[in-house]
mmCIF file of C-alpha atoms (C1' of nucleotides) in Angstrom:
data_model
loop_
_atom_site.group_PDB
_atom_site.id
_atom_site.type_symbol
_atom_site.label_atom_id
_atom_site.label_comp_id
_atom_site.label_asym_id
_atom_site.label_seq_id
_atom_site.Cartn_x
_atom_site.Cartn_y
_atom_site.Cartn_z
ATOM 1 C CA MET A 582 -22.220 -8.098 -14.701
ATOM 2 C CA TYR A 583 -21.699 -11.273 -15.412
ATOM 3 C CA VAL A 584 -22.331 -14.770 -12.697
ATOM 4 C CA CYS A 585 -20.860 -17.032 -13.083
ATOM 5 C CA THR A 586 -20.611 -20.610 -11.909
ATOM 6 C CA VAL A 587 -18.021 -22.833 -10.229
ATOM 7 C CA LYS A 588 -18.286 -25.667 -9.016
ATOM 8 C CA LEU A 589 -17.518 -25.819 -4.481
ATOM 9 C CA GLU A 590 -13.788 -27.626 -5.278
ATOM 10 C CA GLU A 591 -12.555 -25.080 -7.574
ATOM 11 C CA ALA A 592 -13.971 -21.876 -5.533
ATOM 12 C CA LYS A 593 -11.690 -23.944 -2.611
ATOM 13 C CA ALA A 594 -8.972 -24.315 -4.400
ATOM 14 C CA LYS A 595 -9.085 -20.619 -5.639
ATOM 15 C CA PHE A 596 -9.591 -19.279 -2.745
ATOM 16 C CA ILE A 597 -6.939 -21.814 -0.181
ATOM 17 C CA GLU A 598 -4.530 -20.704 -3.194
ATOM 18 C CA ALA A 599 -4.385 -17.155 -3.021
ATOM 19 C CA TRP A 600 -4.873 -17.183 0.552
ATOM 20 C CA GLY A 601 -1.722 -19.463 1.021
ATOM 21 C CA THR A 602 0.313 -16.644 -1.948
ATOM 22 C CA LEU A 603 -0.979 -14.059 0.252
ATOM 23 C CA GLY A 604 0.367 -15.345 3.227
ATOM 24 C CA SER A 605 4.436 -16.077 1.194
ATOM 25 C CA GLN A 606 4.392 -12.892 0.320
ATOM 26 C CA TRP A 607 4.324 -10.940 3.935
ATOM 27 C CA GLY A 608 7.095 -14.170 5.132
ATOM 28 C CA ILE A 609 4.488 -16.164 6.168
ATOM 29 C CA ASN A 610 4.841 -19.906 5.384
ATOM 30 C CA ARG A 611 2.616 -20.904 2.104
ATOM 31 C CA THR A 612 1.159 -23.833 3.506
ATOM 32 C CA MET A 613 0.289 -22.555 7.414
ATOM 33 C CA SER A 614 -1.764 -20.324 5.282
ATOM 34 C CA GLN A 615 -2.833 -23.076 3.307
ATOM 35 C CA ILE A 616 -4.193 -24.811 6.442
ATOM 36 C CA HIS A 617 -5.751 -21.679 7.801
ATOM 37 C CA ALA A 618 -7.472 -20.641 4.524
ATOM 38 C CA LEU A 619 -9.298 -24.469 4.515
ATOM 39 C CA LEU A 620 -10.191 -24.745 8.075
ATOM 40 C CA LEU A 621 -12.117 -21.022 7.343
ATOM 41 C CA VAL A 622 -14.238 -21.960 4.400
ATOM 42 C CA SER A 623 -14.925 -25.159 6.834
ATOM 43 C CA PRO A 624 -17.677 -25.992 7.979
ATOM 44 C CA GLU A 625 -16.475 -28.532 10.510
ATOM 45 C CA ALA A 626 -13.446 -29.833 12.006
ATOM 46 C CA LEU A 627 -10.760 -31.255 9.684
ATOM 47 C CA SER A 628 -8.247 -34.122 10.807
ATOM 48 C CA THR A 629 -4.615 -34.106 10.596
ATOM 49 C CA GLU A 630 -4.961 -36.944 7.695
ATOM 50 C CA THR A 631 -7.693 -35.334 6.309
ATOM 51 C CA ILE A 632 -5.821 -31.250 5.876
ATOM 52 C CA MET A 633 -3.454 -33.745 4.873
ATOM 53 C CA GLU A 634 -5.015 -34.598 1.940
ATOM 54 C CA GLN A 635 -7.420 -32.213 0.111
ATOM 55 C CA LEU A 636 -4.074 -30.530 -0.066
ATOM 56 C CA ASN A 637 -1.431 -32.524 -0.952
ATOM 57 C CA ILE A 638 1.367 -32.392 1.943
ATOM 58 C CA SER A 639 2.839 -34.716 4.688
ATOM 59 C CA ARG A 640 2.397 -36.259 8.384
ATOM 60 C CA GLY A 641 5.149 -33.247 9.270
ATOM 61 C CA ASN A 642 4.593 -31.348 7.272
ATOM 62 C CA ALA A 643 0.800 -30.985 8.309
ATOM 63 C CA ASN A 644 1.820 -31.201 11.489
ATOM 64 C CA MET A 645 4.119 -29.200 12.089
ATOM 65 C CA ASN A 646 2.387 -26.119 10.418
ATOM 66 C CA ILE A 647 -1.079 -27.312 12.617
ATOM 67 C CA ARG A 648 1.177 -26.356 15.448
ATOM 68 C CA ALA A 649 2.297 -23.347 14.357
ATOM 69 C CA LEU A 650 -1.294 -22.037 13.581
ATOM 70 C CA MET A 651 -2.089 -23.092 17.413
ATOM 71 C CA ASP A 652 0.744 -21.109 18.864
ATOM 72 C CA TRP A 653 -0.171 -18.018 16.871
ATOM 73 C CA GLY A 654 -3.853 -18.473 18.852
ATOM 74 C CA LEU A 655 -5.637 -19.067 15.098
ATOM 75 C CA VAL A 656 -6.432 -22.738 15.644
ATOM 76 C CA ASN A 657 -7.599 -24.851 18.400
ATOM 77 C CA LYS A 658 -7.992 -28.606 18.819
ATOM 78 C CA GLU A 659 -10.527 -29.540 19.320
ATOM 79 C CA LEU A 660 -11.804 -33.441 20.859
ATOM 80 C CA ARG A 661 -14.613 -35.586 19.925
ATOM 81 C CA PRO A 662 -14.956 -38.350 22.757
ATOM 82 C CA GLY A 663 -14.752 -42.315 21.549
ATOM 83 C CA ASP A 664 -11.836 -40.873 19.143
ATOM 84 C CA ARG A 665 -8.487 -40.741 19.184
ATOM 85 C CA LYS A 666 -8.009 -38.585 16.979
ATOM 86 C CA GLU A 667 -7.718 -35.192 17.280
ATOM 87 C CA TYR A 668 -9.713 -32.562 15.243
ATOM 88 C CA PHE A 669 -8.323 -29.390 14.015
ATOM 89 C CA LYS A 670 -10.918 -25.199 13.757
ATOM 90 C CA ALA A 671 -10.541 -21.926 12.675
ATOM 91 C CA GLY A 672 -11.468 -19.592 14.889
ATOM 92 C CA LYS A 673 -14.139 -17.692 12.105
ATOM 93 C CA ASP A 674 -14.379 -14.604 13.420
ATOM 94 C CA MET A 675 -11.863 -12.216 10.928
ATOM 95 C CA TRP A 676 -11.089 -9.455 13.428
ATOM 96 C CA GLU A 677 -9.745 -11.460 16.256
ATOM 97 C CA THR A 678 -8.099 -13.135 13.560
ATOM 98 C CA ALA A 679 -6.113 -10.820 12.395
ATOM 99 C CA ARG A 680 -6.485 -8.841 16.269
ATOM 100 C CA LYS A 681 -4.014 -12.248 16.852
ATOM 101 C CA ILE A 682 -1.887 -11.619 13.930
ATOM 102 C CA VAL A 683 -0.913 -8.467 14.254
ATOM 103 C CA ALA A 684 -0.122 -8.898 18.288
ATOM 104 C CA GLU A 685 2.147 -11.663 16.995
ATOM 105 C CA ARG A 686 3.845 -9.969 14.738
ATOM 106 C CA ARG A 687 4.129 -7.138 16.639
ATOM 107 C CA ARG A 688 5.587 -9.225 19.543
ATOM 108 C CA ARG A 689 8.047 -11.784 17.515
ATOM 109 C CA GLU A 690 9.471 -9.027 14.982
ATOM 110 C CA ILE A 691 8.808 -5.033 15.607
ATOM 111 C CA ALA A 692 9.360 -5.803 19.270
ATOM 112 C CA PRO A 693 12.878 -6.630 19.001
ATOM 113 C CA VAL A 694 13.548 -3.636 15.951
ATOM 114 C CA LEU A 695 12.584 -1.007 18.077
ATOM 115 C CA ASP A 696 14.409 -2.223 21.395
ATOM 116 C CA LEU A 697 17.475 -1.888 19.594
ATOM 117 C CA LEU A 698 15.795 1.078 17.764
ATOM 118 C CA SER A 699 16.037 3.435 20.543
ATOM 119 C CA GLN A 700 19.412 1.788 22.094
ATOM 120 C CA LEU A 701 20.443 3.514 18.804
ATOM 121 C CA ASN A 702 18.790 6.653 19.678
ATOM 122 C CA THR A 703 20.949 7.278 23.518
ATOM 123 C CA ASP A 704 23.992 5.113 22.621
ATOM 124 C CA LYS A 705 26.314 7.848 22.494
ATOM 125 C CA ILE A 706 27.950 7.581 18.911
ATOM 126 C CA SER A 707 31.647 8.567 17.951
ATOM 127 C CA GLY A 708 33.701 8.600 14.437
ATOM 128 C CA ASP A 709 35.809 10.808 12.794
ATOM 129 C CA ASN A 710 33.182 11.824 9.831
ATOM 130 C CA GLN A 711 30.633 14.378 12.149
ATOM 131 C CA ALA A 712 28.573 14.445 8.820
ATOM 132 C CA GLU A 713 28.754 10.843 9.045
ATOM 133 C CA LEU A 714 27.481 11.208 13.065
ATOM 134 C CA ASP A 715 25.119 13.677 12.321
ATOM 135 C CA ALA A 716 22.867 11.567 9.384
ATOM 136 C CA PHE A 717 22.704 8.718 11.232
ATOM 137 C CA LYS A 718 22.067 10.215 14.285
ATOM 138 C CA SER A 719 19.649 11.895 12.132
ATOM 139 C CA GLY A 720 18.933 9.386 10.475
ATOM 140 C CA VAL A 721 18.101 6.912 12.736
ATOM 141 C CA LYS A 722 15.685 9.280 15.166
ATOM 142 C CA GLU A 723 13.461 9.566 12.398
ATOM 143 C CA ILE A 724 12.679 5.959 12.142
ATOM 144 C CA SER A 725 12.349 5.611 15.972
ATOM 145 C CA ASP A 726 10.439 8.351 15.762
ATOM 146 C CA PHE A 727 7.751 6.973 13.450
ATOM 147 C CA THR A 728 8.277 4.231 14.386
ATOM 148 C CA GLY A 729 7.509 4.437 17.104
ATOM 149 C CA LYS A 730 4.081 5.831 16.170
ATOM 150 C CA ALA A 731 3.131 3.950 13.459
ATOM 151 C CA ASN A 732 3.668 1.017 16.594
ATOM 152 C CA ASP A 733 0.884 2.662 19.226
ATOM 153 C CA LEU A 734 -1.188 2.801 16.755
ATOM 154 C CA VAL A 735 -1.305 -0.949 16.271
ATOM 155 C CA GLU A 736 -1.232 -1.343 19.786
ATOM 156 C CA LYS A 737 -3.674 0.733 20.295
ATOM 157 C CA PHE A 738 -5.808 -1.297 16.983
ATOM 158 C CA VAL A 739 -4.030 -5.245 19.418
ATOM 159 C CA LYS A 740 -5.958 -4.062 22.874
ATOM 160 C CA SER A 741 -9.456 -2.642 22.097
ATOM 161 C CA ASP A 742 -12.901 -4.465 21.243
ATOM 162 C CA GLN A 743 -14.016 -5.230 18.287
ATOM 163 C CA ASN A 744 -16.880 -2.659 18.314
ATOM 164 C CA TRP A 745 -14.489 -0.201 18.744
ATOM 165 C CA PHE A 746 -12.488 -0.129 15.799
ATOM 166 C CA TYR A 747 -15.845 -1.049 13.455
ATOM 167 C CA LYS A 748 -17.224 2.649 14.951
ATOM 168 C CA THR A 749 -14.970 4.746 16.008
ATOM 169 C CA LEU A 750 -11.391 3.701 13.761
ATOM 170 C CA LEU A 751 -13.490 2.662 10.304
ATOM 171 C CA LYS A 752 -15.932 6.376 10.520
ATOM 172 C CA LEU A 753 -12.598 8.337 9.574
ATOM 173 C CA VAL A 754 -13.005 6.273 6.962
ATOM 174 C CA LYS A 755 -15.736 8.254 5.579
ATOM 175 C CA MET B 602 20.609 4.002 33.062
ATOM 176 C CA TYR B 603 23.657 3.020 31.028
ATOM 177 C CA VAL B 604 24.480 4.929 28.185
ATOM 178 C CA CYS B 605 27.279 2.682 25.496
ATOM 179 C CA THR B 606 29.814 5.124 24.704
ATOM 180 C CA VAL B 607 30.110 2.339 19.997
ATOM 181 C CA LYS B 608 31.976 3.247 17.031
ATOM 182 C CA LEU B 609 29.518 4.827 14.673
ATOM 183 C CA GLU B 610 29.894 2.374 12.018
ATOM 184 C CA GLU B 611 29.466 -1.059 14.196
ATOM 185 C CA ALA B 612 26.337 1.236 15.005
ATOM 186 C CA LYS B 613 25.526 1.417 11.366
ATOM 187 C CA ALA B 614 25.576 -2.260 10.485
ATOM 188 C CA LYS B 615 23.427 -3.180 13.799
ATOM 189 C CA PHE B 616 21.143 -1.034 11.742
ATOM 190 C CA ILE B 617 21.397 -1.890 8.785
ATOM 191 C CA GLU B 618 21.618 -5.566 9.155
ATOM 192 C CA ALA B 619 18.405 -5.072 11.806
ATOM 193 C CA TRP B 620 16.650 -3.179 9.090
ATOM 194 C CA GLY B 621 17.484 -6.299 7.144
ATOM 195 C CA THR B 622 16.338 -8.445 8.798
ATOM 196 C CA LEU B 623 12.793 -6.686 9.826
ATOM 197 C CA GLY B 624 12.743 -6.511 4.994
ATOM 198 C CA SER B 625 13.182 -10.576 4.548
ATOM 199 C CA GLN B 626 10.293 -11.156 7.846
ATOM 200 C CA TRP B 627 7.573 -9.740 6.185
ATOM 201 C CA GLY B 628 8.898 -11.062 2.747
ATOM 202 C CA ILE B 629 11.149 -7.834 0.941
ATOM 203 C CA ASN B 630 14.790 -9.400 -0.010
ATOM 204 C CA ARG B 631 17.120 -8.829 2.311
ATOM 205 C CA THR B 632 19.708 -7.050 0.435
ATOM 206 C CA MET B 633 17.083 -4.458 -0.529
ATOM 207 C CA SER B 634 16.236 -3.463 2.849
ATOM 208 C CA GLN B 635 19.969 -2.576 3.835
ATOM 209 C CA ILE B 636 20.236 -0.935 0.940
ATOM 210 C CA HIS B 637 17.557 1.519 1.238
ATOM 211 C CA ALA B 638 18.934 0.809 5.305
ATOM 212 C CA LEU B 639 22.355 2.544 4.631
ATOM 213 C CA LEU B 640 20.593 4.805 1.960
ATOM 214 C CA LEU B 641 19.118 6.377 4.946
ATOM 215 C CA VAL B 642 21.711 7.470 7.661
ATOM 216 C CA SER B 643 24.164 8.526 4.937
ATOM 217 C CA PRO B 644 23.898 11.824 4.551
ATOM 218 C CA GLU B 645 24.550 11.599 0.750
ATOM 219 C CA ALA B 646 24.011 10.146 -2.266
ATOM 220 C CA LEU B 647 26.285 7.153 -3.236
ATOM 221 C CA SER B 648 26.933 4.974 -6.388
ATOM 222 C CA THR B 649 26.822 1.893 -7.022
ATOM 223 C CA GLU B 650 30.436 1.275 -6.089
ATOM 224 C CA THR B 651 30.459 1.684 -3.072
ATOM 225 C CA ILE B 652 26.884 0.299 -1.754
ATOM 226 C CA MET B 653 28.948 -2.604 -2.848
ATOM 227 C CA GLU B 654 31.115 -1.494 -1.337
ATOM 228 C CA GLN B 655 29.488 -0.708 2.176
ATOM 229 C CA LEU B 656 27.893 -4.179 1.835
ATOM 230 C CA ASN B 657 29.543 -6.667 0.416
ATOM 231 C CA ILE B 658 27.613 -7.815 -2.297
ATOM 232 C CA SER B 659 27.378 -7.994 -6.411
ATOM 233 C CA ARG B 660 28.118 -5.039 -9.167
ATOM 234 C CA GLY B 661 24.075 -7.170 -10.223
ATOM 235 C CA ASN B 662 22.427 -7.754 -6.616
ATOM 236 C CA ALA B 663 24.210 -4.211 -6.399
ATOM 237 C CA ASN B 664 21.551 -2.952 -10.036
ATOM 238 C CA MET B 665 18.787 -5.341 -9.645
ATOM 239 C CA ASN B 666 17.995 -4.088 -6.197
ATOM 240 C CA ILE B 667 18.401 -0.321 -6.411
ATOM 241 C CA ARG B 668 16.076 -0.712 -9.629
ATOM 242 C CA ALA B 669 13.896 -1.977 -7.741
ATOM 243 C CA LEU B 670 14.196 0.627 -5.098
ATOM 244 C CA MET B 671 13.840 3.268 -7.325
ATOM 245 C CA ASP B 672 10.587 0.899 -8.616
ATOM 246 C CA TRP B 673 9.157 1.711 -5.596
ATOM 247 C CA GLY B 674 9.426 5.398 -4.808
ATOM 248 C CA LEU B 675 11.817 5.091 -2.497
ATOM 249 C CA VAL B 676 15.637 6.001 -3.972
ATOM 250 C CA ASN B 677 16.227 8.354 -6.143
ATOM 251 C CA LYS B 678 19.587 9.037 -8.664
ATOM 252 C CA GLU B 679 20.776 11.745 -8.286
ATOM 253 C CA LEU B 680 23.725 13.254 -11.626
ATOM 254 C CA ARG B 681 26.337 15.516 -10.651
ATOM 255 C CA PRO B 682 27.529 17.880 -13.726
ATOM 256 C CA GLY B 683 31.201 16.136 -15.135
ATOM 257 C CA ASP B 684 30.528 12.788 -13.461
ATOM 258 C CA ARG B 685 29.559 10.181 -15.397
ATOM 259 C CA LYS B 686 28.507 7.060 -12.439
ATOM 260 C CA GLU B 687 24.581 7.414 -10.875
ATOM 261 C CA TYR B 688 24.643 8.039 -7.372
ATOM 262 C CA PHE B 689 21.705 7.034 -5.747
ATOM 263 C CA LYS B 690 19.590 8.304 -2.070
ATOM 264 C CA ALA B 691 16.765 7.853 -0.473
ATOM 265 C CA GLY B 692 13.655 9.783 0.490
ATOM 266 C CA LYS B 693 14.818 10.555 3.923
ATOM 267 C CA ASP B 694 10.560 11.122 5.135
ATOM 268 C CA MET B 695 9.925 8.451 7.437
ATOM 269 C CA TRP B 696 5.690 9.046 6.829
ATOM 270 C CA GLU B 697 6.348 9.504 2.926
ATOM 271 C CA THR B 698 8.527 6.092 3.171
ATOM 272 C CA ALA B 699 5.878 3.849 4.993
ATOM 273 C CA ARG B 700 2.955 5.866 2.321
ATOM 274 C CA LYS B 701 4.983 4.704 -0.698
ATOM 275 C CA ILE B 702 4.881 0.867 0.822
ATOM 276 C CA VAL B 703 1.783 0.074 1.869
ATOM 277 C CA ALA B 704 0.764 1.882 -1.682
ATOM 278 C CA GLU B 705 2.738 -0.163 -3.061
ATOM 279 C CA ARG B 706 1.922 -3.369 -1.938
ATOM 280 C CA ARG B 707 -1.360 -2.505 -1.222
ATOM 281 C CA ARG B 708 -1.800 -2.465 -5.185
ATOM 282 C CA ARG B 709 0.591 -5.428 -6.087
ATOM 283 C CA GLU B 710 -0.245 -7.518 -3.398
ATOM 284 C CA ILE B 711 -3.761 -6.739 -1.646
ATOM 285 C CA ALA B 712 -6.007 -6.054 -4.951
ATOM 286 C CA PRO B 713 -5.815 -9.011 -6.447
ATOM 287 C CA VAL B 714 -6.686 -10.988 -3.176
ATOM 288 C CA LEU B 715 -9.891 -8.033 -2.835
ATOM 289 C CA ASP B 716 -10.047 -9.091 -6.808
ATOM 290 C CA LEU B 717 -10.418 -12.934 -6.030
ATOM 291 C CA LEU B 718 -12.554 -12.846 -3.309
ATOM 292 C CA SER B 719 -14.978 -10.105 -4.358
ATOM 293 C CA GLN B 720 -15.744 -12.356 -7.562
ATOM 294 C CA LEU B 721 -16.271 -15.237 -5.143
ATOM 295 C CA ASN B 722 -19.076 -13.806 -3.361
ATOM 296 C CA THR B 723 -20.020 -12.563 -6.350
ATOM 297 C CA ASP B 724 -19.817 -16.298 -8.220
ATOM 298 C CA LYS B 725 -22.850 -18.924 -7.889
ATOM 299 C CA ILE B 726 -21.360 -22.412 -6.145
ATOM 300 C CA SER B 727 -22.383 -25.071 -7.000
ATOM 301 C CA GLY B 728 -21.867 -28.176 -5.175
ATOM 302 C CA ASP B 729 -23.741 -31.087 -3.646
ATOM 303 C CA ASN B 730 -22.566 -30.511 1.032
ATOM 304 C CA GLN B 731 -25.276 -27.832 1.431
ATOM 305 C CA ALA B 732 -23.134 -27.154 4.553
ATOM 306 C CA GLU B 733 -20.185 -27.237 2.996
ATOM 307 C CA LEU B 734 -21.588 -24.781 1.252
ATOM 308 C CA ASP B 735 -22.779 -23.035 3.400
ATOM 309 C CA ALA B 736 -19.020 -22.231 4.984
ATOM 310 C CA PHE B 737 -17.819 -22.054 2.406
ATOM 311 C CA LYS B 738 -20.039 -18.952 1.855
ATOM 312 C CA SER B 739 -20.075 -17.516 4.571
ATOM 313 C CA GLY B 740 -16.645 -17.578 5.452
ATOM 314 C CA VAL B 741 -15.684 -15.802 2.199
ATOM 315 C CA LYS B 742 -18.436 -13.396 2.975
ATOM 316 C CA GLU B 743 -16.860 -12.909 6.311
ATOM 317 C CA ILE B 744 -13.761 -12.112 4.850
ATOM 318 C CA SER B 745 -14.061 -10.476 2.060
ATOM 319 C CA ASP B 746 -15.731 -7.854 4.771
ATOM 320 C CA PHE B 747 -12.878 -7.001 7.455
ATOM 321 C CA THR B 748 -10.367 -7.408 4.334
ATOM 322 C CA GLY B 749 -12.527 -4.356 2.328
ATOM 323 C CA LYS B 750 -13.709 -1.729 5.383
ATOM 324 C CA ALA B 751 -9.344 -2.824 6.465
ATOM 325 C CA ASN B 752 -8.538 -1.685 2.909
ATOM 326 C CA ASP B 753 -10.752 1.213 2.864
ATOM 327 C CA LEU B 754 -8.739 2.383 6.473
ATOM 328 C CA VAL B 755 -5.293 1.177 4.827
ATOM 329 C CA GLU B 756 -6.332 3.570 1.240
ATOM 330 C CA LYS B 757 -7.192 6.854 3.818
ATOM 331 C CA PHE B 758 -3.944 6.494 4.446
ATOM 332 C CA VAL B 759 -2.167 6.312 1.207
ATOM 333 C CA LYS B 760 -4.231 9.484 0.531
ATOM 334 C CA SER B 761 -3.997 11.313 3.112
ATOM 335 C CA ASP B 762 -1.131 13.373 3.763
ATOM 336 C CA GLN B 763 1.085 13.882 6.902
ATOM 337 C CA ASN B 764 -0.688 16.410 8.649
ATOM 338 C CA TRP B 765 -4.003 14.776 8.984
ATOM 339 C CA PHE B 766 -2.448 11.254 9.915
ATOM 340 C CA TYR B 767 -0.522 13.368 12.727
ATOM 341 C CA LYS B 768 -2.805 14.662 13.577
ATOM 342 C CA THR B 769 -6.691 13.347 13.241
ATOM 343 C CA LEU B 770 -4.556 9.288 13.551
ATOM 344 C CA LEU B 771 -2.319 9.654 16.620
ATOM 345 C CA LYS B 772 -4.893 10.980 19.019
ATOM 346 C CA LEU B 773 -7.219 8.263 19.091
ATOM 347 C CA VAL B 774 -4.128 6.749 20.575
ATOM 348 C CA LYS B 775 -3.786 8.985 23.727
ATOM 349 C "C1'" DC C 1327 2.565 -54.472 30.681
ATOM 350 C "C1'" DT C 1328 1.431 -55.091 25.442
ATOM 351 C "C1'" DT C 1329 -0.348 -53.925 21.588
ATOM 352 C "C1'" DT C 1330 -2.729 -49.975 18.889
ATOM 353 C "C1'" DA C 1331 -3.663 -45.590 17.292
ATOM 354 C "C1'" DT C 1332 -1.977 -41.070 16.934
ATOM 355 C "C1'" DT C 1333 1.281 -37.700 17.105
ATOM 356 C "C1'" DT C 1334 6.239 -35.832 16.304
ATOM 357 C "C1'" DT C 1335 10.243 -35.203 15.463
ATOM 358 C "C1'" DC C 1336 14.055 -34.715 12.532
ATOM 359 C "C1'" DA C 1337 17.503 -35.891 9.021
ATOM 360 C "C1'" DG C 1338 17.613 -35.816 4.258
ATOM 361 C "C1'" DT C 1339 15.959 -33.808 -0.035
ATOM 362 C "C1'" DA C 1340 13.636 -30.412 -2.347
ATOM 363 C "C1'" DA C 1341 11.674 -26.825 -3.801
ATOM 364 C "C1'" DT C 1342 12.557 -22.024 -4.302
ATOM 365 C "C1'" DT C 1343 15.003 -17.704 -4.118
ATOM 366 C "C1'" DA C 1344 19.069 -14.913 -3.690
ATOM 367 C "C1'" DT C 1345 23.664 -13.393 -5.789
ATOM 368 C "C1'" DT C 1346 27.418 -13.863 -8.534
ATOM 369 C "C1'" DG C 1347 30.489 -12.660 -12.488
ATOM 370 C "C1'" DA C 1348 30.894 -12.035 -16.869
ATOM 371 C "C1'" DA C 1349 29.208 -10.689 -20.627
ATOM 372 C "C1'" DA C 1350 26.691 -7.878 -23.880
ATOM 373 C "C1'" DG C 1351 24.030 -2.813 -23.646
ATOM 374 C "C1'" DT C 1352 24.346 2.192 -23.196
ATOM 375 C "C1'" DT C 1353 25.825 6.198 -23.192
ATOM 376 C "C1'" DT C 1354 29.524 10.035 -23.151
ATOM 377 C "C1'" DG C 1355 33.202 12.998 -25.065
ATOM 378 C "C1'" DA C 1356 37.532 13.066 -28.040
ATOM 379 C "C1'" DT D 330 33.263 6.607 -35.727
ATOM 380 C "C1'" DC D 331 36.001 4.947 -31.899
ATOM 381 C "C1'" DA D 332 36.554 3.890 -27.339
ATOM 382 C "C1'" DA D 333 36.274 4.744 -22.304
ATOM 383 C "C1'" DA D 334 33.151 4.659 -18.205
ATOM 384 C "C1'" DC D 335 29.744 2.766 -17.156
ATOM 385 C "C1'" DT D 336 24.878 -0.213 -15.878
ATOM 386 C "C1'" DT D 337 21.952 -3.853 -17.525
ATOM 387 C "C1'" DT D 338 20.516 -8.856 -17.760
ATOM 388 C "C1'" DC D 339 21.094 -13.451 -16.429
ATOM 389 C "C1'" DA D 340 22.556 -18.445 -16.520
ATOM 390 C "C1'" DA D 341 24.975 -20.771 -13.128
ATOM 391 C "C1'" DT D 342 25.502 -22.045 -8.964
ATOM 392 C "C1'" DA D 343 24.647 -20.982 -3.635
ATOM 393 C "C1'" DA D 344 22.054 -20.111 -0.045
ATOM 394 C "C1'" DT D 345 17.769 -20.075 2.291
ATOM 395 C "C1'" DT D 346 13.833 -21.959 3.469
ATOM 396 C "C1'" DA D 347 10.923 -26.120 2.068
ATOM 397 C "C1'" DC D 348 9.077 -30.594 2.596
ATOM 398 C "C1'" DT D 349 9.714 -35.460 3.574
ATOM 399 C "C1'" DG D 350 8.767 -39.778 4.994
ATOM 400 C "C1'" DA D 351 10.312 -42.952 8.096
ATOM 401 C "C1'" DA D 352 11.951 -43.625 12.841
ATOM 402 C "C1'" DA D 353 11.126 -42.789 17.621
ATOM 403 C "C1'" DA D 354 7.938 -41.099 20.836
ATOM 404 C "C1'" DT D 355 3.185 -40.469 23.007
ATOM 405 C "C1'" DA D 356 -0.751 -41.665 24.611
ATOM 406 C "C1'" DA D 357 -5.148 -45.173 25.119
ATOM 407 C "C1'" DA D 358 -7.177 -49.294 25.274
ATOM 408 C "C1'" DG D 359 -7.488 -54.062 26.145
#
DNA sequence: CTTTATTTTCAGTAATTATTGAAAGTTTGA
DNA sequence: TCAAACTTTCAATAATTACTGAAAATAAAG
């Protein structure tokens, strides 16, 4: 097995790039993921200025995405006495980070669909073609049941603590 | 609680719309999700023509996304004797469907990132600033460890059968 | 209150991603 | 071998999404 030596800046760039790509494939703004990645591997909180120059992005872009990261609870503001600038740092606990991301996406994106599905499940659907009606109803029911169960599981994850997750869930993997 | 009566076409449109929106929020082409939704609630296999007119999309768009759905293993071609057209139907088992989606996304998107992370973990990283170096290494290690565990869990899900999933995993939810 | 440092907003623009439609390709049957 | 029926491709275009940069807003210091 070969062990390579690479420059820190190069390794960091690779990591940020990969994290940004991953994010954008999953519907998260590339810049947002990249800022998050940058903060995850920085020893100290960074100012907007620093983030701007490290990632070559504009002030507006930096500001909006830092704000979004704070909305998600993934990044916190840090104020320093005698300094008017704001500094930002990412929570480094990945379990907590994942928990927050999952919770937020569930709330914003999954919950509305679950609502619609249960709505469609309770509504009386009218139509002339019986085969179509039956297929629609049973299709929606199947999806609704599965999604409901998956959602319960996700909820369990979101509400559990790290200890439970690692001990109870991961022993299933063995 | 009010129970409403709605027309089938209206309910179907809502469902397709919601499924398309959900998909696009998670990095899946809207049309692809919509075709999938349409097929999920159709009693029989549909031709490209039918899909085109139901969703108001062009032939090229329909063809490319049907093909993508088949690549993902979510939709199958159905040939009818004495008919040159191809018909398409979606697998209706949601557990199987979810399993395929997760497996495919893991393969395409997660696996490369895992590779990079383990690469970064084994590489010797050089740099002058010790604090930066340490933060990078420990950050990458934390992410790598977590992601590795999550990946094991996902792998378990992907390789398990439906029975295991419902019995073993869902009793945790209780 | 005024000046200065900093953050926020947002209209305009750039970049990316999705869609169309027509032409090229393929398959089938006569 | 040809024509008809159908599928695939892809350059052009449309639609969406992200980013910029400068002006407006805010906050702190003098």
